[in-house]
Amino acid sequence: MPTALITGITGQDGSYLAEFLLAKGYKVVGMTRRTTLQDWALIQHIQNELTIVQADLLDQGSVDYLVRSAVQGGVDLVTAIRMATLNTAEWFRMYDRGGIRPGNRADMIVFDDPQQFDVRLVIRGGQIAAENGKIVPLHYELKSGDIVEILTAKQGGPSRDWLNPHLNYVATQKARQKIRQWFRRQQREQDRPDVVIGEAQGHQDPVGESAQDQAKRLACAIAAIRQPAQQTP
């Protein structure tokens, strides 16, 4: 029997793929992250037919694992590191990182054994981000004169891992409540049905409207549909 491994099997794409492969006679092994926050709703009906394993990037690593594998496979150490740093950064046009030169971001790693490539220290933006496999605590108290780098994005939001009490990402109940409110708002947005109102009705593009304005517009549209059409003589 052929076997298929699906990462992210609890998501929409993963669950659809699992159903498809099961119907084709595959043995499906699904991989989930090792976290207390698991949503099995999309695979609940086929869960008994799946083999579920838990794994995390911390088990083997990510880019460091690829470099380690390349070196053990005979690739020169400098070439392997260049492939994982400078070449990748230049491919994505991130010219301010990937190498050590004036004006670049101070992103560096420290490792000991070139064959094992065990990363001992991670420096991000000139600050220690992780040491000996552990993330540096986020409760560092700022001092006068400290420079803080704030990263922003047009899209994105908190991660559900922030609510995991074992990871200690969020310290206060108030902060956890705000994160839960964010996820509830996102869920309401997903559950709200899409309504298309034709330009002939005189309605504008709903992009940018508040939820209250969209609800009013939807009510007006429903009322217009229910109103009996005028008969022409």
PDB file of C-alpha atoms in Angstrom:
ATOM      1  CA  MET A   1       0.000   0.000   0.000  1.00  0.00           C
ATOM      2  CA  PRO A   2       1.471   3.393  -0.984  1.00  0.00           C
ATOM      3  CA  THR A   3       1.988   5.863   1.862  1.00  0.00           C
ATOM      4  CA  ALA A   4       1.574   9.634   1.738  1.00  0.00           C
ATOM      5  CA  LEU A   5       2.830  12.130   4.316  1.00  0.00           C
ATOM      6  CA  ILE A   6       0.798  15.338   4.648  1.00  0.00           C
ATOM      7  CA  THR A   7       2.075  18.265   6.678  1.00  0.00           C
ATOM      8  CA  GLY A   8      -0.586  20.634   7.955  1.00  0.00           C
ATOM      9  CA  ILE A   9      -3.249  17.972   7.637  1.00  0.00           C
ATOM     10  CA  THR A  10      -5.673  19.806   9.936  1.00  0.00           C
ATOM     11  CA  GLY A  11      -5.908  22.702   7.475  1.00  0.00           C
ATOM     12  CA  GLN A  12      -8.283  23.006   4.544  1.00  0.00           C
ATOM     13  CA  ASP A  13      -5.869  21.893   1.811  1.00  0.00           C
ATOM     14  CA  GLY A  14      -4.417  19.110   3.947  1.00  0.00           C
ATOM     15  CA  SER A  15      -7.814  17.689   4.865  1.00  0.00           C
ATOM     16  CA  TYR A  16      -9.028  17.695   1.236  1.00  0.00           C
ATOM     17  CA  LEU A  17      -5.822  15.986   0.105  1.00  0.00           C
ATOM     18  CA  ALA A  18      -6.169  13.376   2.861  1.00  0.00           C
ATOM     19  CA  GLU A  19      -9.721  12.531   1.745  1.00  0.00           C
ATOM     20  CA  PHE A  20      -8.600  12.248  -1.873  1.00  0.00           C
ATOM     21  CA  LEU A  21      -5.661   9.952  -1.101  1.00  0.00           C
ATOM     22  CA  LEU A  22      -7.681   7.749   1.240  1.00  0.00           C
ATOM     23  CA  ALA A  23     -10.206   7.236  -1.559  1.00  0.00           C
ATOM     24  CA  LYS A  24      -7.306   6.203  -3.816  1.00  0.00           C
ATOM     25  CA  GLY A  25      -6.203   3.533  -1.356  1.00  0.00           C
ATOM     26  CA  TYR A  26      -3.251   5.366   0.214  1.00  0.00           C
ATOM     27  CA  LYS A  27      -2.121   5.045   3.792  1.00  0.00           C
ATOM     28  CA  VAL A  28      -2.147   8.677   4.945  1.00  0.00           C
ATOM     29  CA  VAL A  29       0.194   9.905   7.654  1.00  0.00           C
ATOM     30  CA  GLY A  30      -0.669  13.368   8.890  1.00  0.00           C
ATOM     31  CA  MET A  31       1.804  15.648  10.628  1.00  0.00           C
ATOM     32  CA  THR A  32       0.681  18.218  13.202  1.00  0.00           C
ATOM     33  CA  ARG A  33       2.601  20.649  15.346  1.00  0.00           C
ATOM     34  CA  ARG A  34       3.294  19.720  18.932  1.00  0.00           C
ATOM     35  CA  THR A  35       0.943  22.190  20.599  1.00  0.00           C
ATOM     36  CA  THR A  36      -2.028  22.095  22.915  1.00  0.00           C
ATOM     37  CA  LEU A  37      -4.121  24.141  20.473  1.00  0.00           C
ATOM     38  CA  GLN A  38      -5.313  21.668  17.861  1.00  0.00           C
ATOM     39  CA  ASP A  39      -8.402  22.028  15.707  1.00  0.00           C
ATOM     40  CA  TRP A  40      -9.479  18.632  14.339  1.00  0.00           C
ATOM     41  CA  ALA A  41     -12.811  19.777  12.895  1.00  0.00           C
ATOM     42  CA  LEU A  42     -11.827  19.349   9.226  1.00  0.00           C
ATOM     43  CA  ILE A  43     -10.529  15.781   9.637  1.00  0.00           C
ATOM     44  CA  GLN A  44     -12.801  14.569  12.406  1.00  0.00           C
ATOM     45  CA  HIS A  45     -14.808  12.377  10.031  1.00  0.00           C
ATOM     46  CA  ILE A  46     -11.694  10.569   8.752  1.00  0.00           C
ATOM     47  CA  GLN A  47      -9.487  10.746  11.833  1.00  0.00           C
ATOM     48  CA  ASN A  48      -9.816   7.001  12.536  1.00  0.00           C
ATOM     49  CA  GLU A  49      -8.392   6.248   9.081  1.00  0.00           C
ATOM     50  CA  LEU A  50      -5.311   8.428   9.550  1.00  0.00           C
ATOM     51  CA  THR A  51      -1.996   7.960  11.284  1.00  0.00           C
ATOM     52  CA  ILE A  52      -1.248  11.190  13.144  1.00  0.00           C
ATOM     53  CA  VAL A  53       2.299  12.090  14.204  1.00  0.00           C
ATOM     54  CA  GLN A  54       3.441  15.213  16.008  1.00  0.00           C
ATOM     55  CA  ALA A  55       6.567  17.048  14.964  1.00  0.00           C
ATOM     56  CA  ASP A  56       8.165  20.454  15.139  1.00  0.00           C
ATOM     57  CA  LEU A  57      10.968  22.338  13.421  1.00  0.00           C
ATOM     58  CA  LEU A  58      12.875  22.079  16.689  1.00  0.00           C
ATOM     59  CA  ASP A  59      13.124  18.307  16.224  1.00  0.00           C
ATOM     60  CA  GLN A  60      15.643  18.506  13.379  1.00  0.00           C
ATOM     61  CA  GLY A  61      15.770  22.152  12.505  1.00  0.00           C
ATOM     62  CA  SER A  62      14.981  24.074   9.357  1.00  0.00           C
ATOM     63  CA  VAL A  63      17.677  25.848   7.363  1.00  0.00           C
ATOM     64  CA  ASP A  64      20.337  24.566   9.768  1.00  0.00           C
ATOM     65  CA  TYR A  65      19.195  21.006   9.029  1.00  0.00           C
ATOM     66  CA  LEU A  66      19.562  21.631   5.277  1.00  0.00           C
ATOM     67  CA  VAL A  67      23.074  23.016   5.742  1.00  0.00           C
ATOM     68  CA  ARG A  68      24.000  20.068   7.967  1.00  0.00           C
ATOM     69  CA  SER A  69      22.698  17.609   5.391  1.00  0.00           C
ATOM     70  CA  ALA A  70      24.574  19.346   2.569  1.00  0.00           C
ATOM     71  CA  VAL A  71      27.884  19.319   4.466  1.00  0.00           C
ATOM     72  CA  GLN A  72      27.489  15.674   5.428  1.00  0.00           C
ATOM     73  CA  GLY A  73      26.738  14.945   1.771  1.00  0.00           C
ATOM     74  CA  GLY A  74      30.089  16.388   0.673  1.00  0.00           C
ATOM     75  CA  VAL A  75      29.285  20.042  -0.057  1.00  0.00           C
ATOM     76  CA  ASP A  76      31.975  22.500   1.006  1.00  0.00           C
ATOM     77  CA  LEU A  77      31.029  24.221   4.288  1.00  0.00           C
ATOM     78  CA  VAL A  78      31.429  27.764   2.937  1.00  0.00           C
ATOM     79  CA  THR A  79      29.368  26.900  -0.153  1.00  0.00           C
ATOM     80  CA  ALA A  80      26.615  25.324   1.946  1.00  0.00           C
ATOM     81  CA  ILE A  81      26.383  28.369   4.217  1.00  0.00           C
ATOM     82  CA  ARG A  82      26.407  30.718   1.223  1.00  0.00           C
ATOM     83  CA  MET A  83      23.504  28.797  -0.350  1.00  0.00           C
ATOM     84  CA  ALA A  84      21.482  29.204   2.849  1.00  0.00           C
ATOM     85  CA  THR A  85      22.313  32.868   3.450  1.00  0.00           C
ATOM     86  CA  LEU A  86      23.627  35.202   0.762  1.00  0.00           C
ATOM     87  CA  ASN A  87      22.240  33.363  -2.281  1.00  0.00           C
ATOM     88  CA  THR A  88      18.797  33.093  -0.726  1.00  0.00           C
ATOM     89  CA  ALA A  89      18.741  36.729   0.384  1.00  0.00           C
ATOM     90  CA  GLU A  90      19.756  37.996  -3.038  1.00  0.00           C
ATOM     91  CA  TRP A  91      17.160  35.783  -4.750  1.00  0.00           C
ATOM     92  CA  PHE A  92      14.435  37.450  -2.686  1.00  0.00           C
ATOM     93  CA  ARG A  93      16.053  40.887  -3.268  1.00  0.00           C
ATOM     94  CA  MET A  94      16.797  41.294   0.427  1.00  0.00           C
ATOM     95  CA  TYR A  95      20.093  43.031  -0.171  1.00  0.00           C
ATOM     96  CA  ASP A  96      20.483  44.260   3.402  1.00  0.00           C
ATOM     97  CA  ARG A  97      21.183  40.774   4.809  1.00  0.00           C
ATOM     98  CA  GLY A  98      22.796  37.453   3.973  1.00  0.00           C
ATOM     99  CA  GLY A  99      26.410  38.580   4.400  1.00  0.00           C
ATOM    100  CA  ILE A 100      28.647  40.593   6.707  1.00  0.00           C
ATOM    101  CA  ARG A 101      29.417  43.974   5.181  1.00  0.00           C
ATOM    102  CA  PRO A 102      28.960  47.660   6.112  1.00  0.00           C
ATOM    103  CA  GLY A 103      25.283  48.684   6.177  1.00  0.00           C
ATOM    104  CA  ASN A 104      23.890  45.165   6.412  1.00  0.00           C
ATOM    105  CA  ARG A 105      21.674  43.878   9.186  1.00  0.00           C
ATOM    106  CA  ALA A 106      23.628  42.293  12.010  1.00  0.00           C
ATOM    107  CA  ASP A 107      22.096  38.822  11.589  1.00  0.00           C
ATOM    108  CA  MET A 108      24.593  36.118  12.500  1.00  0.00           C
ATOM    109  CA  ILE A 109      24.881  32.642  13.978  1.00  0.00           C
ATOM    110  CA  VAL A 110      27.620  30.954  15.998  1.00  0.00           C
ATOM    111  CA  PHE A 111      28.207  27.199  15.669  1.00  0.00           C
ATOM    112  CA  ASP A 112      30.923  24.797  16.769  1.00  0.00           C
ATOM    113  CA  ASP A 113      31.250  21.506  14.855  1.00  0.00           C
ATOM    114  CA  PRO A 114      31.107  22.158  11.079  1.00  0.00           C
ATOM    115  CA  GLN A 115      29.887  18.608  10.415  1.00  0.00           C
ATOM    116  CA  GLN A 116      27.040  18.668  12.912  1.00  0.00           C
ATOM    117  CA  PHE A 117      26.380  22.397  12.409  1.00  0.00           C
ATOM    118  CA  ASP A 118      24.762  22.802  15.822  1.00  0.00           C
ATOM    119  CA  VAL A 119      23.855  26.457  16.160  1.00  0.00           C
ATOM    120  CA  ARG A 120      24.801  27.747  19.604  1.00  0.00           C
ATOM    121  CA  LEU A 121      23.967  31.420  19.276  1.00  0.00           C
ATOM    122  CA  VAL A 122      21.567  33.407  17.069  1.00  0.00           C
ATOM    123  CA  ILE A 123      22.029  37.165  16.729  1.00  0.00           C
ATOM    124  CA  ARG A 124      19.241  39.095  15.033  1.00  0.00           C
ATOM    125  CA  GLY A 125      19.561  42.787  14.375  1.00  0.00           C
ATOM    126  CA  GLY A 126      22.581  42.962  16.644  1.00  0.00           C
ATOM    127  CA  GLN A 127      20.716  41.422  19.599  1.00  0.00           C
ATOM    128  CA  ILE A 128      20.910  37.876  20.935  1.00  0.00           C
ATOM    129  CA  ALA A 129      17.684  36.114  19.896  1.00  0.00           C
ATOM    130  CA  ALA A 130      18.465  32.517  20.927  1.00  0.00           C
ATOM    131  CA  GLU A 131      21.212  30.707  22.785  1.00  0.00           C
ATOM    132  CA  ASN A 132      21.856  26.963  23.108  1.00  0.00           C
ATOM    133  CA  GLY A 133      18.523  26.091  21.501  1.00  0.00           C
ATOM    134  CA  LYS A 134      16.435  28.380  23.696  1.00  0.00           C
ATOM    135  CA  ILE A 135      14.774  31.643  22.722  1.00  0.00           C
ATOM    136  CA  VAL A 136      15.898  34.597  24.768  1.00  0.00           C
ATOM    137  CA  PRO A 137      13.005  35.727  27.025  1.00  0.00           C
ATOM    138  CA  LEU A 138      10.902  38.568  25.651  1.00  0.00           C
ATOM    139  CA  HIS A 139      10.532  40.319  29.011  1.00  0.00           C
ATOM    140  CA  TYR A 140      13.719  42.329  28.610  1.00  0.00           C
ATOM    141  CA  GLU A 141      13.306  45.713  30.274  1.00  0.00           C
ATOM    142  CA  LEU A 142      14.230  48.568  27.998  1.00  0.00           C
ATOM    143  CA  LYS A 143      16.771  51.053  29.258  1.00  0.00           C
ATOM    144  CA  SER A 144      17.216  54.667  28.319  1.00  0.00           C
ATOM    145  CA  GLY A 145      19.056  54.839  25.005  1.00  0.00           C
ATOM    146  CA  ASP A 146      18.065  51.358  23.778  1.00  0.00           C
ATOM    147  CA  ILE A 147      17.134  51.212  20.101  1.00  0.00           C
ATOM    148  CA  VAL A 148      14.078  49.117  19.272  1.00  0.00           C
ATOM    149  CA  GLU A 149      13.327  47.804  15.781  1.00  0.00           C
ATOM    150  CA  ILE A 150       9.593  47.591  15.060  1.00  0.00           C
ATOM    151  CA  LEU A 151       8.555  45.369  12.159  1.00  0.00           C
ATOM    152  CA  THR A 152       5.197  46.057  10.522  1.00  0.00           C
ATOM    153  CA  ALA A 153       3.240  44.305   7.805  1.00  0.00           C
ATOM    154  CA  LYS A 154       0.096  45.057   5.813  1.00  0.00           C
ATOM    155  CA  GLN A 155      -1.130  41.530   6.471  1.00  0.00           C
ATOM    156  CA  GLY A 156      -0.609  39.277   9.424  1.00  0.00           C
ATOM    157  CA  GLY A 157      -1.600  38.923  13.028  1.00  0.00           C
ATOM    158  CA  PRO A 158      -0.908  37.021  16.210  1.00  0.00           C
ATOM    159  CA  SER A 159      -0.186  33.319  16.256  1.00  0.00           C
ATOM    160  CA  ARG A 160      -2.238  30.823  18.238  1.00  0.00           C
ATOM    161  CA  ASP A 161       1.023  29.637  19.740  1.00  0.00           C
ATOM    162  CA  TRP A 162       1.067  32.893  21.720  1.00  0.00           C
ATOM    163  CA  LEU A 163      -1.792  31.467  23.787  1.00  0.00           C
ATOM    164  CA  ASN A 164       0.120  28.304  24.646  1.00  0.00           C
ATOM    165  CA  PRO A 165       0.860  28.597  28.395  1.00  0.00           C
ATOM    166  CA  HIS A 166       3.908  26.330  28.068  1.00  0.00           C
ATOM    167  CA  LEU A 167       5.673  28.736  25.685  1.00  0.00           C
ATOM    168  CA  ASN A 168       5.347  31.792  27.957  1.00  0.00           C
ATOM    169  CA  TYR A 169       4.970  34.220  25.070  1.00  0.00           C
ATOM    170  CA  VAL A 170       2.203  36.256  26.744  1.00  0.00           C
ATOM    171  CA  ALA A 171       2.507  37.167  30.402  1.00  0.00           C
ATOM    172  CA  THR A 172      -0.772  38.877  31.334  1.00  0.00           C
ATOM    173  CA  GLN A 173      -4.392  37.784  31.182  1.00  0.00           C
ATOM    174  CA  LYS A 174      -5.317  41.100  29.556  1.00  0.00           C
ATOM    175  CA  ALA A 175      -2.925  40.475  26.664  1.00  0.00           C
ATOM    176  CA  ARG A 176      -4.255  36.931  26.183  1.00  0.00           C
ATOM    177  CA  GLN A 177      -7.813  38.287  26.136  1.00  0.00           C
ATOM    178  CA  LYS A 178      -6.926  40.774  23.387  1.00  0.00           C
ATOM    179  CA  ILE A 179      -5.398  37.983  21.307  1.00  0.00           C
ATOM    180  CA  ARG A 180      -8.515  35.839  21.730  1.00  0.00           C
ATOM    181  CA  GLN A 181     -10.669  38.821  20.673  1.00  0.00           C
ATOM    182  CA  TRP A 182      -8.571  39.176  17.515  1.00  0.00           C
ATOM    183  CA  PHE A 183      -9.160  35.532  16.582  1.00  0.00           C
ATOM    184  CA  ARG A 184     -12.894  35.848  17.303  1.00  0.00           C
ATOM    185  CA  ARG A 185     -13.107  38.862  14.974  1.00  0.00           C
ATOM    186  CA  GLN A 186     -11.301  36.911  12.274  1.00  0.00           C
ATOM    187  CA  GLN A 187     -13.721  34.001  12.711  1.00  0.00           C
ATOM    188  CA  ARG A 188     -16.733  36.306  12.407  1.00  0.00           C
ATOM    189  CA  GLU A 189     -15.278  37.733   9.200  1.00  0.00           C
ATOM    190  CA  GLN A 190     -14.871  34.227   7.767  1.00  0.00           C
ATOM    191  CA  ASP A 191     -18.365  33.126   8.801  1.00  0.00           C
ATOM    192  CA  ARG A 192     -20.066  36.183   7.289  1.00  0.00           C
ATOM    193  CA  PRO A 193     -21.592  35.332   3.881  1.00  0.00           C
ATOM    194  CA  ASP A 194     -20.342  37.158   0.826  1.00  0.00           C
ATOM    195  CA  VAL A 195     -22.992  39.336  -0.818  1.00  0.00           C
ATOM    196  CA  VAL A 196     -22.558  40.803  -4.278  1.00  0.00           C
ATOM    197  CA  ILE A 197     -24.656  43.877  -5.011  1.00  0.00           C
ATOM    198  CA  GLY A 198     -24.815  44.936  -8.647  1.00  0.00           C
ATOM    199  CA  GLU A 199     -23.764  48.388  -9.723  1.00  0.00           C
ATOM    200  CA  ALA A 200     -27.214  48.836 -11.246  1.00  0.00           C
ATOM    201  CA  GLN A 201     -28.588  49.071  -7.699  1.00  0.00           C
ATOM    202  CA  GLY A 202     -26.375  52.065  -7.075  1.00  0.00           C
ATOM    203  CA  HIS A 203     -24.202  50.383  -4.431  1.00  0.00           C
ATOM    204  CA  GLN A 204     -20.483  50.958  -4.128  1.00  0.00           C
ATOM    205  CA  ASP A 205     -17.671  48.495  -3.607  1.00  0.00           C
ATOM    206  CA  PRO A 206     -18.004  47.144  -0.038  1.00  0.00           C
ATOM    207  CA  VAL A 207     -14.259  47.204   0.523  1.00  0.00           C
ATOM    208  CA  GLY A 208     -13.449  49.383   3.530  1.00  0.00           C
ATOM    209  CA  GLU A 209     -16.939  49.340   5.027  1.00  0.00           C
ATOM    210  CA  SER A 210     -17.427  48.566   8.684  1.00  0.00           C
ATOM    211  CA  ALA A 211     -19.345  45.474   9.748  1.00  0.00           C
ATOM    212  CA  GLN A 212     -22.286  47.659  10.819  1.00  0.00           C
ATOM    213  CA  ASP A 213     -22.448  49.419   7.435  1.00  0.00           C
ATOM    214  CA  GLN A 214     -22.300  46.099   5.592  1.00  0.00           C
ATOM    215  CA  ALA A 215     -25.108  44.725   7.767  1.00  0.00           C
ATOM    216  CA  LYS A 216     -27.302  47.733   6.921  1.00  0.00           C
ATOM    217  CA  ARG A 217     -26.536  47.396   3.227  1.00  0.00           C
ATOM    218  CA  LEU A 218     -27.360  43.702   3.353  1.00  0.00           C
ATOM    219  CA  ALA A 219     -30.714  44.408   5.049  1.00  0.00           C
ATOM    220  CA  CYS A 220     -31.605  46.981   2.373  1.00  0.00           C
ATOM    221  CA  ALA A 221     -30.698  44.514  -0.376  1.00  0.00           C
ATOM    222  CA  ILE A 222     -32.876  41.787   1.144  1.00  0.00           C
ATOM    223  CA  ALA A 223     -35.786  44.214   1.513  1.00  0.00           C
ATOM    224  CA  ALA A 224     -35.444  45.230  -2.140  1.00  0.00           C
ATOM    225  CA  ILE A 225     -35.488  41.588  -3.234  1.00  0.00           C
ATOM    226  CA  ARG A 226     -38.593  40.809  -1.168  1.00  0.00           C
ATOM    227  CA  GLN A 227     -40.490  43.862  -2.471  1.00  0.00           C
ATOM    228  CA  PRO A 228     -42.866  42.746  -5.275  1.00  0.00           C
ATOM    229  CA  ALA A 229     -41.876  43.983  -8.675  1.00  0.00           C
ATOM    230  CA  GLN A 230     -44.051  46.690 -10.235  1.00  0.00           C
ATOM    231  CA  GLN A 231     -46.070  45.394 -13.142  1.00  0.00           C
ATOM    232  CA  THR A 232     -46.028  47.376 -16.313  1.00  0.00           C
ATOM    233  CA  PRO A 233     -49.366  48.158 -17.917  1.00  0.00           C
TER     234      PRO A 233
END
